[in-house]
Every structure is written in C-alpha cells, then in structure tokens.
Amino acid sequence: MENRPAPSNFIRNIVIDDLNSGKSKEIVTRFPPEPNGYLHIGHAKSIVLNFDLADEFNGKTNLRFDDTNPLKEETEYVESIKEDVKWLGYEWDGLYFGSDFFEEMFNRAVILIKKGLAYVCDLSAEEIRQTRGTLKEPGKESPYRSRTVEENLELFERMRNGEFKDGEKVLRAKIDMASPNLNMRDPVLYRIAHASHHNTGDKWCIYPMYDFAHPLEDALEGVTHSICTLEFEDHRPLYDWVVRECEMDNEPRQYEFARLNMTNTVMSKRKLKLLVDEKLVDGWDDPRMPTISGLRRKGYTPEAIRSFVREIGVAKSYSTVDAQMLDHFVREDLKLKAPRTMAVIRPLKVVITNYPEGEVEWLEAENNPENPEMGTRKIPFSREIYIEQDDFMEDPPKKYHRLFPGNEVRLKHAYFIKCHEFVKDEQGNITEIHCTYDPATKSGSDFTERKVKGTIHWVDANSAVAVDFRLYEPLILDEENEDGTDFTSNINPNSLEVLQGFVEPALKEANPHDKFQFFRHGYFNVDPKHSTAGRPVFNRIVSLKSSFKL
Ligand code: ATP
Ligand code: MG
C-alpha cells in the first residue's frame, strides 16, 4: 500500500491515548455493513478509517455482516461487499456474521430478564411509539412492564418457539420511560419475524434489534473501538448499558464521526436500490452510481479512492465534499500509470492527397512523456486518417488554431498538414476534408522553418479499431433535496452519451479495466460488461482538466 503520513484525527488521538495508558493492549476495529445493498463511497470512508487505524497500530480489523434483519438481506450483497473491501486493498482479520451470535445474544437477553432489566411487552409497534413521549414529555410505562421474571422467561422462550405471530410481542429493556434520551425509554430488544434468514434459514423467528445486537457483536468479537456515524451518538448510552448489563467481558467503546456527503451524489443504499429496481440505471455497478462497483467499472482506482477519503479526513460535523475532488485523485493516480494514446470520438475523415496510395509508415510515439519507463510504440500513418469533427471549421472565429481551409496544423506524432478543400453532403454536413502533408515536418525531425499554432490528434483510417465511447455526466443534477421532494426528480436525463469512434489499432486487444489517457479527451477504462473480443468499449473516467483546486 502507498506510503502516507497518517492523517491525524480525533479518533486516532483517542486510540493513541488508549494504547499509551494501557487501556487497550491492542486495537481492534470492525467494518460492519448490513448486507442489504452494495457498498458506496461513503462506506469506503468507514473502511479506510477502520482498516488504516488498525494497520497503523498493528491491530486487527474484522469484517462483520450486520445481518439481524432477515427481510432485506441477501447473499448477493454479502459477496459483493467482500469483493469491494478486497478491491479497495484491505484484508480483514476475522470474518463474522451478526447472525453467528444469535444463540449468545439470546442468552444475554435471558440474563437481562433474570436481572429484572427486560420484559415481554404486548403493545403493538404503534402503541409503543405513541407511549414513548417526546423530548418535552416523558413516556408512559407499558402495562406489561411489571411482569414477573418467571413470566418473562416463559414468554420469551415461547416467542423463540414460534408460538406468537409477527408483532404480537416484543422483548423490551426496562430502563427509564422518563429518560431525557428517548433511546433509553424501554427500547425494543427483540421482535418476532417469521421470515427465512439468508444465514440461519428458519432456525429463528425472533431477531435482535440493532441497538441490542451491535454492542454485543462488538464485545463478542473483542472490538475495542467501535466507530460509527454521528446519527448513533444518542444511542451511545444504550450501547454502554447493553455492554454493562449483559455482563460482557470485553467493553468496547463507541465513537462517532460525520458521514460522507458529496455533491451530485445520493448516498443511501435505499435510494441506490430504488435506482436499480426502477431500472433508472444499469444495475448496482452502473458507472454513474457512487457504489464501489460502479466506481470500479467506470475506472476509478482503489488508490484514488483511498487518497480521496484520507484527504477529506474525519470530523465531528457534517459537510459536503465536492465530487470533483475524487476526480482530482484519479487523475493524480493515473497520470504516470496510464499509457497515452490517441482516440477519435466524433470522427471526420481526412484524405492526404499528396500521400502515396497504398503506403503505410510506422511512426514512433512515446507511451507517456511524463514516465519514460513506459517506452514507445509504433503507430501507423497513411493517406486517410480520422480527426475530431470539431478540429475542423469551415468558417472559424478568430483565435481558432485548428484546421480550416488554408490553415496548417501539426498532427500529433506525425506531420504538418494543410487543408485545401472539403466535401459536403446534400444536407450540408461536412463529410471529408482534403489536405496535403509536408514530409519535412515529420515529428522528431528538427524542422524549424515554420511554426503552427495547433496540434490535433488523429488515427489511421485503414487500421483504426471501431469502438464505443461512453461519456458520463453526473447522474444527479443537484445535491439531494432537503425539502422532501423525491430525489428522482433531480435525475439528469443526459448522464450518458454513447458515441462510435476509433482508437489506435493496438487497443483492439485491450482487456477489461485497462486504462488509457486519450490525448485531449481524458482518462478511459475498458468497460467489463459491454466490451467484446476485438471491440472494446471505453468508459470515460474523467476529462483531463478541471477547475477544482485542492
Ligand atoms: P446507508 O444509509 O447508505 O444504507 P448505512 O449506514 O445504513 O448506510 P451500513 O451497511 O449499516 O449502511 O454501514 C456500514 C458502515 O458504514 C457503518 O459503520 C456506517 O456508519 C458506515 N457508513 C455508511 N454510510 C456512510 C457514509 N456516507 N460515510 C461514512 N460512513 C458511512
Ligand atoms: Mg443501515
């Protein structure tokens, strides 16, 4: 993994203090996704934070699937999450499923009941909500709160045995219905759900709630620092209560940081799932999605994602990060790695009328002028080439230095060419232009007699490979609406443009995920889904320039 100075942050400082004071002998963190969707760039922030912390202090990081809700979870998600964490460059120490601990959690709930700290309640979910009170008013105690330990033990066992229907009973903690913290007002610990679980099948019909399961999972795995997002700050007293009252040997501590928000990005699995289910995108790995698999397919690299999330840092207050910052880091990463070649996205044919028919010459080109180690290649040149349509204008404005009748430009890696005439079809579209070349101006020769102002790229028409280019714009036009309007009304109708053009012949055999810089166009990635043998499809990752400054 790349060398990096460890960015300081308040969680890292806590870890350092805990190691120095001997409070923690070793640090153990975890990344705890719920397998109810694919990971997104926000999760990458949590992954990098947890794994980097443990790496820095020779600790451990577990991957734990927080799979306590049987209704939304699927094995497909489990597999994709593992793949994404590995792809980001991390290896977990322990691999756990929350559901591995169901028996242990049940036993811990029994401890609470025996201590008089939990009871079976027959109120409906709606009634529980209504009696919970508000920030100003205390809640109302449930009429079932005074059930005896024996009665609670028996009813809880019967809940487990499937004797009740969904929603008929719950197990609640007996804490304080007047607590200023609403989470402490007898929170539900277990609910009944007669549903098949992706891991435990039909073994269980009662499932622990997040606030009960999560601290127990952390404690059972030996986690020392349980890092989560700010929404859980108010849950911390309950977290500590569960660890303490369930008499866990290991006492993990919870720390909260602000979740990542980005411009032009929806960052919630629920919304991303909706985009997939409504077929508004081409699956979870659509290159316009902020999922790890979407970013990968578009062509972002793990290095770029890691640098990005490290740079934005860890804070206690919310902010929205400019999505262009991620683009900055992928450019930085690919600058020295990606070969630079030529591609014509909107082709216009050029006939070089004084070049001998049937002749082909092979011109030498550097693969990456900023990285000489990448060597050189030969590219063919002949009488017919393609250039970009907008590199020619019949009637150009001032300061247009590319091709127009009478003007001369440099063809990158080749010769100067001068335009003499052009051909139009019946609709008035320019279909072909005619130029002459000057053999004395060959690239690499020390020709100095005249200068040209424009350099344009091209590909040899005879040998060029026909390919598709997929150009992207943000999928979401504005930041997420705060006013409750459905975010789908912000979807950009022009987020994908597919164009047919040409690349240099050597790219015919490009493999999925090969990355290139196309001269003047930006960085591209060979799409793993749409490419076929001999006909690659190129996703534009980013253009070359941006106004973004770090
Ligand atoms: P979502 O709301 O997108 O479904 P989640 O928080 O429900 O996200 P989990 O699978 O429960 O998703 O999250 C796994 C871990 O990733 C948690 O520790 C969570 O805090 C963290 N995480 C999720 N979204 C972000 C984000 N935008 N920024 C930072 N961390 C995040
Ligand atoms: Mg969640």
Short mmCIF file of N, CA and C in Angstrom, two decimals, residues 166-321:
data_model
loop_
_atom_site.label_atom_id
_atom_site.label_comp_id
_atom_site.label_asym_id
_atom_site.label_seq_id
_atom_site.Cartn_x
_atom_site.Cartn_y
_atom_site.Cartn_z
N ASP A 166 -46.04 -12.39 14.13
CA ASP A 166 -45.24 -11.17 13.98
C ASP A 166 -45.97 -10.00 14.65
N GLY A 167 -45.25 -9.26 15.43
CA GLY A 167 -45.82 -8.04 16.03
C GLY A 167 -46.63 -8.26 17.29
N GLU A 168 -46.88 -9.53 17.64
CA GLU A 168 -47.74 -9.79 18.79
C GLU A 168 -47.04 -9.47 20.12
N LYS A 169 -45.74 -9.71 20.14
CA LYS A 169 -44.98 -9.44 21.37
C LYS A 169 -43.58 -8.96 21.00
N VAL A 170 -42.98 -8.22 21.89
CA VAL A 170 -41.56 -7.87 21.75
C VAL A 170 -40.90 -8.03 23.11
N LEU A 171 -39.58 -8.09 23.10
CA LEU A 171 -38.84 -8.01 24.36
C LEU A 171 -38.29 -6.59 24.45
N ARG A 172 -38.55 -5.95 25.59
CA ARG A 172 -38.06 -4.57 25.77
C ARG A 172 -37.13 -4.48 26.96
N ALA A 173 -36.17 -3.58 26.87
CA ALA A 173 -35.32 -3.30 28.03
C ALA A 173 -36.15 -2.49 29.02
N LYS A 174 -35.88 -2.71 30.30
CA LYS A 174 -36.59 -1.95 31.34
C LYS A 174 -35.60 -0.92 31.88
N ILE A 175 -35.66 0.29 31.31
CA ILE A 175 -34.66 1.28 31.73
C ILE A 175 -35.36 2.47 32.40
N ASP A 176 -35.87 3.40 31.60
CA ASP A 176 -36.43 4.60 32.22
C ASP A 176 -37.32 5.32 31.21
N MET A 177 -38.63 5.24 31.43
CA MET A 177 -39.55 5.87 30.48
C MET A 177 -39.53 7.40 30.57
N ALA A 178 -38.81 7.93 31.54
CA ALA A 178 -38.74 9.39 31.66
C ALA A 178 -37.35 9.91 31.28
N SER A 179 -36.52 9.03 30.79
CA SER A 179 -35.16 9.46 30.43
C SER A 179 -35.20 10.59 29.41
N PRO A 180 -34.34 11.60 29.56
CA PRO A 180 -34.28 12.65 28.55
C PRO A 180 -33.81 12.10 27.19
N ASN A 181 -33.16 10.97 27.22
CA ASN A 181 -32.72 10.32 25.97
C ASN A 181 -33.78 9.30 25.55
N LEU A 182 -34.45 9.58 24.43
CA LEU A 182 -35.56 8.72 24.01
C LEU A 182 -35.14 7.27 23.77
N ASN A 183 -33.87 7.10 23.41
CA ASN A 183 -33.39 5.73 23.17
C ASN A 183 -33.39 4.87 24.42
N MET A 184 -33.42 5.55 25.57
CA MET A 184 -33.38 4.81 26.84
C MET A 184 -34.78 4.50 27.39
N ARG A 185 -35.81 4.92 26.68
CA ARG A 185 -37.18 4.67 27.16
C ARG A 185 -37.63 3.27 26.75
N ASP A 186 -37.20 2.32 27.50
CA ASP A 186 -37.55 0.91 27.29
C ASP A 186 -37.47 0.48 25.81
N PRO A 187 -36.30 0.59 25.21
CA PRO A 187 -36.17 0.24 23.79
C PRO A 187 -36.47 -1.24 23.53
N VAL A 188 -36.95 -1.51 22.35
CA VAL A 188 -37.23 -2.89 21.95
C VAL A 188 -35.89 -3.60 21.70
N LEU A 189 -35.75 -4.79 22.25
CA LEU A 189 -34.52 -5.58 22.06
C LEU A 189 -34.70 -6.71 21.05
N TYR A 190 -35.90 -7.30 21.08
CA TYR A 190 -36.19 -8.41 20.16
C TYR A 190 -37.57 -8.24 19.57
N ARG A 191 -37.72 -8.63 18.30
CA ARG A 191 -39.05 -8.63 17.70
C ARG A 191 -39.27 -9.98 17.03
N ILE A 192 -40.51 -10.26 16.74
CA ILE A 192 -40.84 -11.53 16.08
C ILE A 192 -40.91 -11.28 14.57
N ALA A 193 -40.24 -12.12 13.79
CA ALA A 193 -40.36 -12.05 12.33
C ALA A 193 -40.27 -13.48 11.79
N HIS A 194 -41.40 -13.98 11.34
CA HIS A 194 -41.39 -15.33 10.75
C HIS A 194 -40.90 -15.19 9.32
N ALA A 195 -39.59 -15.17 9.17
CA ALA A 195 -39.01 -14.97 7.85
C ALA A 195 -37.73 -15.78 7.76
N SER A 196 -37.43 -16.25 6.57
CA SER A 196 -36.21 -17.02 6.36
C SER A 196 -35.02 -16.08 6.33
N HIS A 197 -33.97 -16.46 7.03
CA HIS A 197 -32.78 -15.63 7.10
C HIS A 197 -31.73 -16.19 6.15
N HIS A 198 -30.97 -15.32 5.47
CA HIS A 198 -30.01 -15.80 4.45
C HIS A 198 -28.96 -16.73 5.05
N ASN A 199 -28.73 -16.63 6.37
CA ASN A 199 -27.69 -17.43 7.00
C ASN A 199 -28.27 -18.54 7.87
N THR A 200 -29.28 -18.22 8.67
CA THR A 200 -29.77 -19.19 9.66
C THR A 200 -31.07 -19.87 9.22
N GLY A 201 -31.51 -19.53 8.00
CA GLY A 201 -32.71 -20.19 7.46
C GLY A 201 -33.91 -19.94 8.36
N ASP A 202 -34.59 -21.05 8.76
CA ASP A 202 -35.80 -20.91 9.57
C ASP A 202 -35.56 -21.23 11.03
N LYS A 203 -34.29 -21.22 11.43
CA LYS A 203 -33.98 -21.58 12.81
C LYS A 203 -34.57 -20.59 13.81
N TRP A 204 -34.60 -19.33 13.41
CA TRP A 204 -35.08 -18.30 14.34
C TRP A 204 -36.31 -17.60 13.80
N CYS A 205 -37.20 -17.24 14.75
CA CYS A 205 -38.30 -16.37 14.33
C CYS A 205 -38.34 -15.12 15.20
N ILE A 206 -37.34 -14.99 16.08
CA ILE A 206 -37.18 -13.71 16.78
C ILE A 206 -35.80 -13.17 16.40
N TYR A 207 -35.75 -11.87 16.21
CA TYR A 207 -34.50 -11.26 15.77
C TYR A 207 -34.16 -10.05 16.65
N PRO A 208 -32.87 -9.92 17.02
CA PRO A 208 -32.46 -8.81 17.88
C PRO A 208 -32.46 -7.49 17.10
N MET A 209 -32.76 -6.40 17.78
CA MET A 209 -32.72 -5.08 17.16
C MET A 209 -31.27 -4.60 17.11
N TYR A 210 -31.02 -3.68 16.20
CA TYR A 210 -29.67 -3.15 16.01
C TYR A 210 -29.03 -2.71 17.33
N ASP A 211 -29.77 -1.94 18.14
CA ASP A 211 -29.19 -1.36 19.35
C ASP A 211 -28.81 -2.40 20.40
N PHE A 212 -29.41 -3.56 20.30
CA PHE A 212 -29.05 -4.65 21.21
C PHE A 212 -27.93 -5.49 20.59
N ALA A 213 -28.08 -5.79 19.31
CA ALA A 213 -27.15 -6.70 18.63
C ALA A 213 -25.76 -6.09 18.46
N HIS A 214 -25.74 -4.81 18.09
CA HIS A 214 -24.46 -4.23 17.69
C HIS A 214 -23.42 -4.21 18.82
N PRO A 215 -23.79 -3.71 19.99
CA PRO A 215 -22.79 -3.72 21.08
C PRO A 215 -22.37 -5.14 21.47
N LEU A 216 -23.31 -6.08 21.41
CA LEU A 216 -22.95 -7.46 21.76
C LEU A 216 -21.99 -8.04 20.73
N GLU A 217 -22.26 -7.78 19.46
CA GLU A 217 -21.34 -8.25 18.41
C GLU A 217 -19.95 -7.68 18.64
N ASP A 218 -19.90 -6.37 18.87
CA ASP A 218 -18.60 -5.72 19.11
C ASP A 218 -17.88 -6.39 20.28
N ALA A 219 -18.62 -6.58 21.37
CA ALA A 219 -17.99 -7.15 22.57
C ALA A 219 -17.53 -8.58 22.32
N LEU A 220 -18.36 -9.37 21.66
CA LEU A 220 -18.03 -10.79 21.44
C LEU A 220 -16.84 -10.96 20.50
N GLU A 221 -16.65 -10.01 19.61
CA GLU A 221 -15.51 -10.09 18.68
C GLU A 221 -14.23 -9.50 19.28
N GLY A 222 -14.34 -8.89 20.45
CA GLY A 222 -13.15 -8.26 21.04
C GLY A 222 -12.83 -6.90 20.46
N VAL A 223 -13.82 -6.27 19.85
CA VAL A 223 -13.59 -4.93 19.29
C VAL A 223 -13.31 -3.96 20.44
N THR A 224 -12.32 -3.09 20.23
CA THR A 224 -12.01 -2.09 21.27
C THR A 224 -12.62 -0.74 20.92
N HIS A 225 -12.53 -0.34 19.64
CA HIS A 225 -13.02 0.96 19.22
C HIS A 225 -14.06 0.75 18.13
N SER A 226 -15.29 1.04 18.47
CA SER A 226 -16.41 0.79 17.56
C SER A 226 -16.80 2.12 16.93
N ILE A 227 -16.41 2.28 15.67
CA ILE A 227 -16.56 3.59 15.04
C ILE A 227 -17.80 3.61 14.16
N CYS A 228 -18.65 4.59 14.38
CA CYS A 228 -19.87 4.66 13.59
C CYS A 228 -20.17 6.11 13.25
N THR A 229 -21.27 6.33 12.55
CA THR A 229 -21.57 7.70 12.11
C THR A 229 -22.41 8.42 13.17
N LEU A 230 -22.43 9.75 13.02
CA LEU A 230 -22.98 10.63 14.07
C LEU A 230 -24.42 10.35 14.49
N GLU A 231 -25.22 9.80 13.59
CA GLU A 231 -26.62 9.54 13.96
C GLU A 231 -26.72 8.66 15.19
N PHE A 232 -25.64 7.95 15.47
CA PHE A 232 -25.70 7.00 16.59
C PHE A 232 -25.19 7.59 17.90
N GLU A 233 -24.85 8.87 17.88
CA GLU A 233 -24.33 9.49 19.08
C GLU A 233 -25.32 9.33 20.26
N ASP A 234 -26.61 9.57 19.96
CA ASP A 234 -27.63 9.46 21.01
C ASP A 234 -27.88 8.01 21.44
N HIS A 235 -27.34 7.08 20.70
CA HIS A 235 -27.53 5.68 21.06
C HIS A 235 -26.41 5.19 21.98
N ARG A 236 -25.39 6.02 22.14
CA ARG A 236 -24.24 5.56 22.90
C ARG A 236 -24.58 5.15 24.34
N PRO A 237 -25.44 5.91 25.05
CA PRO A 237 -25.79 5.46 26.42
C PRO A 237 -26.43 4.07 26.42
N LEU A 238 -27.22 3.78 25.41
CA LEU A 238 -27.84 2.46 25.33
C LEU A 238 -26.79 1.39 25.01
N TYR A 239 -25.87 1.75 24.12
CA TYR A 239 -24.76 0.86 23.77
C TYR A 239 -24.01 0.45 25.05
N ASP A 240 -23.67 1.47 25.84
CA ASP A 240 -22.93 1.20 27.08
C ASP A 240 -23.77 0.39 28.07
N TRP A 241 -25.06 0.70 28.12
CA TRP A 241 -25.97 -0.03 29.02
C TRP A 241 -25.99 -1.53 28.66
N VAL A 242 -26.10 -1.80 27.35
CA VAL A 242 -26.18 -3.20 26.91
C VAL A 242 -24.89 -3.94 27.27
N VAL A 243 -23.75 -3.31 26.99
CA VAL A 243 -22.47 -3.96 27.29
C VAL A 243 -22.35 -4.24 28.79
N ARG A 244 -22.74 -3.25 29.57
CA ARG A 244 -22.59 -3.38 31.03
C ARG A 244 -23.58 -4.42 31.59
N GLU A 245 -24.85 -4.23 31.28
CA GLU A 245 -25.87 -5.07 31.92
C GLU A 245 -25.87 -6.50 31.40
N CYS A 246 -25.36 -6.69 30.19
CA CYS A 246 -25.26 -8.07 29.69
C CYS A 246 -23.98 -8.74 30.18
N GLU A 247 -23.22 -8.00 30.98
CA GLU A 247 -22.04 -8.53 31.65
C GLU A 247 -21.00 -9.07 30.66
N MET A 248 -20.72 -8.24 29.66
CA MET A 248 -19.74 -8.64 28.67
C MET A 248 -18.33 -8.47 29.24
N ASP A 249 -17.46 -9.45 28.96
CA ASP A 249 -16.09 -9.38 29.46
C ASP A 249 -15.34 -8.23 28.81
N ASN A 250 -15.54 -8.13 27.52
CA ASN A 250 -14.85 -7.08 26.77
C ASN A 250 -15.76 -5.86 26.68
N GLU A 251 -15.22 -4.68 26.93
CA GLU A 251 -16.04 -3.48 26.90
C GLU A 251 -15.62 -2.54 25.78
N PRO A 252 -16.19 -2.71 24.62
CA PRO A 252 -15.86 -1.82 23.50
C PRO A 252 -16.43 -0.43 23.76
N ARG A 253 -15.83 0.57 23.12
CA ARG A 253 -16.34 1.93 23.23
C ARG A 253 -16.74 2.42 21.85
N GLN A 254 -17.84 3.15 21.82
CA GLN A 254 -18.33 3.67 20.54
C GLN A 254 -17.85 5.11 20.32
N TYR A 255 -17.40 5.41 19.09
CA TYR A 255 -17.01 6.77 18.72
C TYR A 255 -17.69 7.12 17.41
N GLU A 256 -18.13 8.37 17.31
CA GLU A 256 -18.91 8.76 16.14
C GLU A 256 -18.18 9.81 15.30
N PHE A 257 -18.33 9.72 14.01
CA PHE A 257 -17.79 10.74 13.10
C PHE A 257 -18.87 11.08 12.06
N ALA A 258 -18.66 12.21 11.37
CA ALA A 258 -19.66 12.66 10.39
C ALA A 258 -19.59 11.83 9.12
N ARG A 259 -20.75 11.40 8.64
CA ARG A 259 -20.75 10.59 7.43
C ARG A 259 -20.37 11.45 6.23
N LEU A 260 -19.91 10.79 5.20
CA LEU A 260 -19.53 11.49 3.97
C LEU A 260 -20.76 11.85 3.16
N ASN A 261 -20.83 13.11 2.76
CA ASN A 261 -21.81 13.55 1.77
C ASN A 261 -21.04 14.17 0.62
N MET A 262 -21.52 13.96 -0.60
CA MET A 262 -20.85 14.51 -1.76
C MET A 262 -21.84 15.23 -2.66
N THR A 263 -21.36 16.26 -3.34
CA THR A 263 -22.21 16.97 -4.30
C THR A 263 -22.66 15.99 -5.38
N ASN A 264 -23.80 16.25 -5.97
CA ASN A 264 -24.33 15.46 -7.08
C ASN A 264 -24.39 13.97 -6.79
N THR A 265 -24.57 13.60 -5.54
CA THR A 265 -24.49 12.18 -5.20
C THR A 265 -25.57 11.81 -4.19
N VAL A 266 -26.34 10.77 -4.47
CA VAL A 266 -27.20 10.23 -3.42
C VAL A 266 -26.41 9.11 -2.75
N MET A 267 -26.45 9.12 -1.43
CA MET A 267 -25.58 8.22 -0.70
C MET A 267 -26.38 7.46 0.34
N SER A 268 -27.28 6.66 -0.12
CA SER A 268 -28.02 5.83 0.81
C SER A 268 -28.42 4.60 0.02
N LYS A 269 -28.21 3.45 0.66
CA LYS A 269 -28.50 2.21 -0.05
C LYS A 269 -29.96 2.14 -0.50
N ARG A 270 -30.83 2.71 0.32
CA ARG A 270 -32.25 2.66 -0.01
C ARG A 270 -32.50 3.38 -1.34
N LYS A 271 -31.90 4.55 -1.49
CA LYS A 271 -32.11 5.31 -2.73
C LYS A 271 -31.38 4.65 -3.91
N LEU A 272 -30.21 4.13 -3.64
CA LEU A 272 -29.46 3.47 -4.72
C LEU A 272 -30.22 2.23 -5.19
N LYS A 273 -30.82 1.53 -4.24
CA LYS A 273 -31.59 0.33 -4.58
C LYS A 273 -32.80 0.71 -5.44
N LEU A 274 -33.40 1.83 -5.10
CA LEU A 274 -34.54 2.30 -5.88
C LEU A 274 -34.12 2.58 -7.34
N LEU A 275 -32.97 3.20 -7.53
CA LEU A 275 -32.47 3.46 -8.88
C LEU A 275 -32.30 2.15 -9.65
N VAL A 276 -31.82 1.13 -8.94
CA VAL A 276 -31.60 -0.18 -9.58
C VAL A 276 -32.95 -0.84 -9.87
N ASP A 277 -33.82 -0.89 -8.86
CA ASP A 277 -35.10 -1.58 -9.01
C ASP A 277 -35.99 -0.92 -10.07
N GLU A 278 -35.93 0.40 -10.15
CA GLU A 278 -36.76 1.11 -11.14
C GLU A 278 -36.08 1.15 -12.51
N LYS A 279 -34.95 0.49 -12.62
CA LYS A 279 -34.18 0.43 -13.88
C LYS A 279 -33.80 1.83 -14.40
N LEU A 280 -33.57 2.73 -13.48
CA LEU A 280 -33.12 4.07 -13.87
C LEU A 280 -31.63 4.04 -14.18
N VAL A 281 -30.97 2.98 -13.75
CA VAL A 281 -29.55 2.75 -14.08
C VAL A 281 -29.40 1.29 -14.46
N ASP A 282 -28.23 0.96 -14.99
CA ASP A 282 -27.95 -0.38 -15.47
C ASP A 282 -27.31 -1.21 -14.34
N GLY A 283 -28.03 -1.37 -13.24
CA GLY A 283 -27.55 -2.21 -12.13
C GLY A 283 -26.73 -1.43 -11.11
N TRP A 284 -26.38 -2.16 -10.04
CA TRP A 284 -25.61 -1.55 -8.95
C TRP A 284 -24.25 -1.05 -9.43
N ASP A 285 -23.73 -1.68 -10.48
CA ASP A 285 -22.38 -1.30 -10.93
C ASP A 285 -22.43 -0.37 -12.14
N ASP A 286 -23.58 0.24 -12.37
CA ASP A 286 -23.63 1.26 -13.42
C ASP A 286 -22.55 2.31 -13.13
N PRO A 287 -21.75 2.67 -14.15
CA PRO A 287 -20.65 3.62 -13.90
C PRO A 287 -21.10 4.98 -13.37
N ARG A 288 -22.38 5.27 -13.41
CA ARG A 288 -22.85 6.55 -12.86
C ARG A 288 -23.18 6.44 -11.38
N MET A 289 -23.16 5.22 -10.85
CA MET A 289 -23.51 5.02 -9.45
C MET A 289 -22.31 5.32 -8.55
N PRO A 290 -22.57 5.82 -7.33
CA PRO A 290 -21.46 6.07 -6.40
C PRO A 290 -21.08 4.82 -5.61
N THR A 291 -21.55 3.66 -6.09
CA THR A 291 -21.16 2.40 -5.45
C THR A 291 -19.70 2.11 -5.76
N ILE A 292 -19.08 1.31 -4.91
CA ILE A 292 -17.69 0.91 -5.18
C ILE A 292 -17.64 0.17 -6.52
N SER A 293 -18.63 -0.69 -6.76
CA SER A 293 -18.60 -1.45 -8.02
C SER A 293 -18.85 -0.54 -9.23
N GLY A 294 -19.65 0.50 -9.06
CA GLY A 294 -19.87 1.47 -10.14
C GLY A 294 -18.61 2.28 -10.41
N LEU A 295 -17.97 2.72 -9.34
CA LEU A 295 -16.73 3.50 -9.49
C LEU A 295 -15.66 2.63 -10.14
N ARG A 296 -15.60 1.37 -9.74
CA ARG A 296 -14.62 0.44 -10.32
C ARG A 296 -14.87 0.27 -11.81
N ARG A 297 -16.15 0.08 -12.15
CA ARG A 297 -16.48 -0.14 -13.56
C ARG A 297 -16.21 1.11 -14.40
N LYS A 298 -16.46 2.26 -13.81
CA LYS A 298 -16.16 3.48 -14.55
C LYS A 298 -14.65 3.64 -14.75
N GLY A 299 -13.88 3.19 -13.77
CA GLY A 299 -12.43 3.22 -13.94
C GLY A 299 -11.66 3.85 -12.80
N TYR A 300 -12.36 4.26 -11.75
CA TYR A 300 -11.64 4.78 -10.58
C TYR A 300 -10.77 3.67 -10.01
N THR A 301 -9.66 4.05 -9.40
CA THR A 301 -8.74 3.06 -8.84
C THR A 301 -8.87 3.05 -7.31
N PRO A 302 -8.52 1.93 -6.69
CA PRO A 302 -8.53 1.89 -5.23
C PRO A 302 -7.61 2.95 -4.63
N GLU A 303 -6.48 3.18 -5.28
CA GLU A 303 -5.53 4.19 -4.78
C GLU A 303 -6.20 5.56 -4.73
N ALA A 304 -6.93 5.89 -5.80
CA ALA A 304 -7.57 7.21 -5.86
C ALA A 304 -8.64 7.33 -4.78
N ILE A 305 -9.40 6.27 -4.57
CA ILE A 305 -10.47 6.31 -3.57
C ILE A 305 -9.87 6.43 -2.17
N ARG A 306 -8.82 5.66 -1.92
CA ARG A 306 -8.18 5.75 -0.60
C ARG A 306 -7.61 7.15 -0.35
N SER A 307 -6.91 7.70 -1.34
CA SER A 307 -6.34 9.04 -1.17
C SER A 307 -7.44 10.06 -0.93
N PHE A 308 -8.52 9.92 -1.66
CA PHE A 308 -9.64 10.85 -1.51
C PHE A 308 -10.21 10.81 -0.09
N VAL A 309 -10.52 9.63 0.40
CA VAL A 309 -11.16 9.60 1.73
C VAL A 309 -10.18 9.97 2.83
N ARG A 310 -8.90 9.71 2.62
CA ARG A 310 -7.93 10.16 3.63
C ARG A 310 -7.84 11.68 3.64
N GLU A 311 -7.87 12.25 2.45
CA GLU A 311 -7.74 13.70 2.36
C GLU A 311 -8.93 14.41 3.02
N ILE A 312 -10.14 13.88 2.85
CA ILE A 312 -11.29 14.59 3.44
C ILE A 312 -11.30 14.47 4.95
N GLY A 313 -10.65 13.45 5.48
CA GLY A 313 -10.46 13.38 6.92
C GLY A 313 -11.70 12.96 7.69
N VAL A 314 -11.57 13.02 8.99
CA VAL A 314 -12.61 12.54 9.90
C VAL A 314 -13.01 13.70 10.79
N ALA A 315 -14.28 14.04 10.77
CA ALA A 315 -14.70 15.20 11.56
C ALA A 315 -15.95 14.86 12.34
N LYS A 316 -16.30 15.78 13.22
CA LYS A 316 -17.48 15.63 14.07
C LYS A 316 -18.65 16.43 13.53
N SER A 317 -18.44 17.18 12.45
CA SER A 317 -19.57 17.95 11.93
C SER A 317 -19.74 17.65 10.44
N TYR A 318 -20.99 17.78 10.00
CA TYR A 318 -21.32 17.43 8.62
C TYR A 318 -20.78 18.45 7.64
N SER A 319 -20.38 17.97 6.48
CA SER A 319 -20.05 18.88 5.39
C SER A 319 -20.28 18.11 4.11
N THR A 320 -20.30 18.82 3.01
CA THR A 320 -20.50 18.16 1.72
C THR A 320 -19.23 18.34 0.90
N VAL A 321 -18.72 17.23 0.45
CA VAL A 321 -17.45 17.25 -0.28
C VAL A 321 -17.73 17.37 -1.78
#
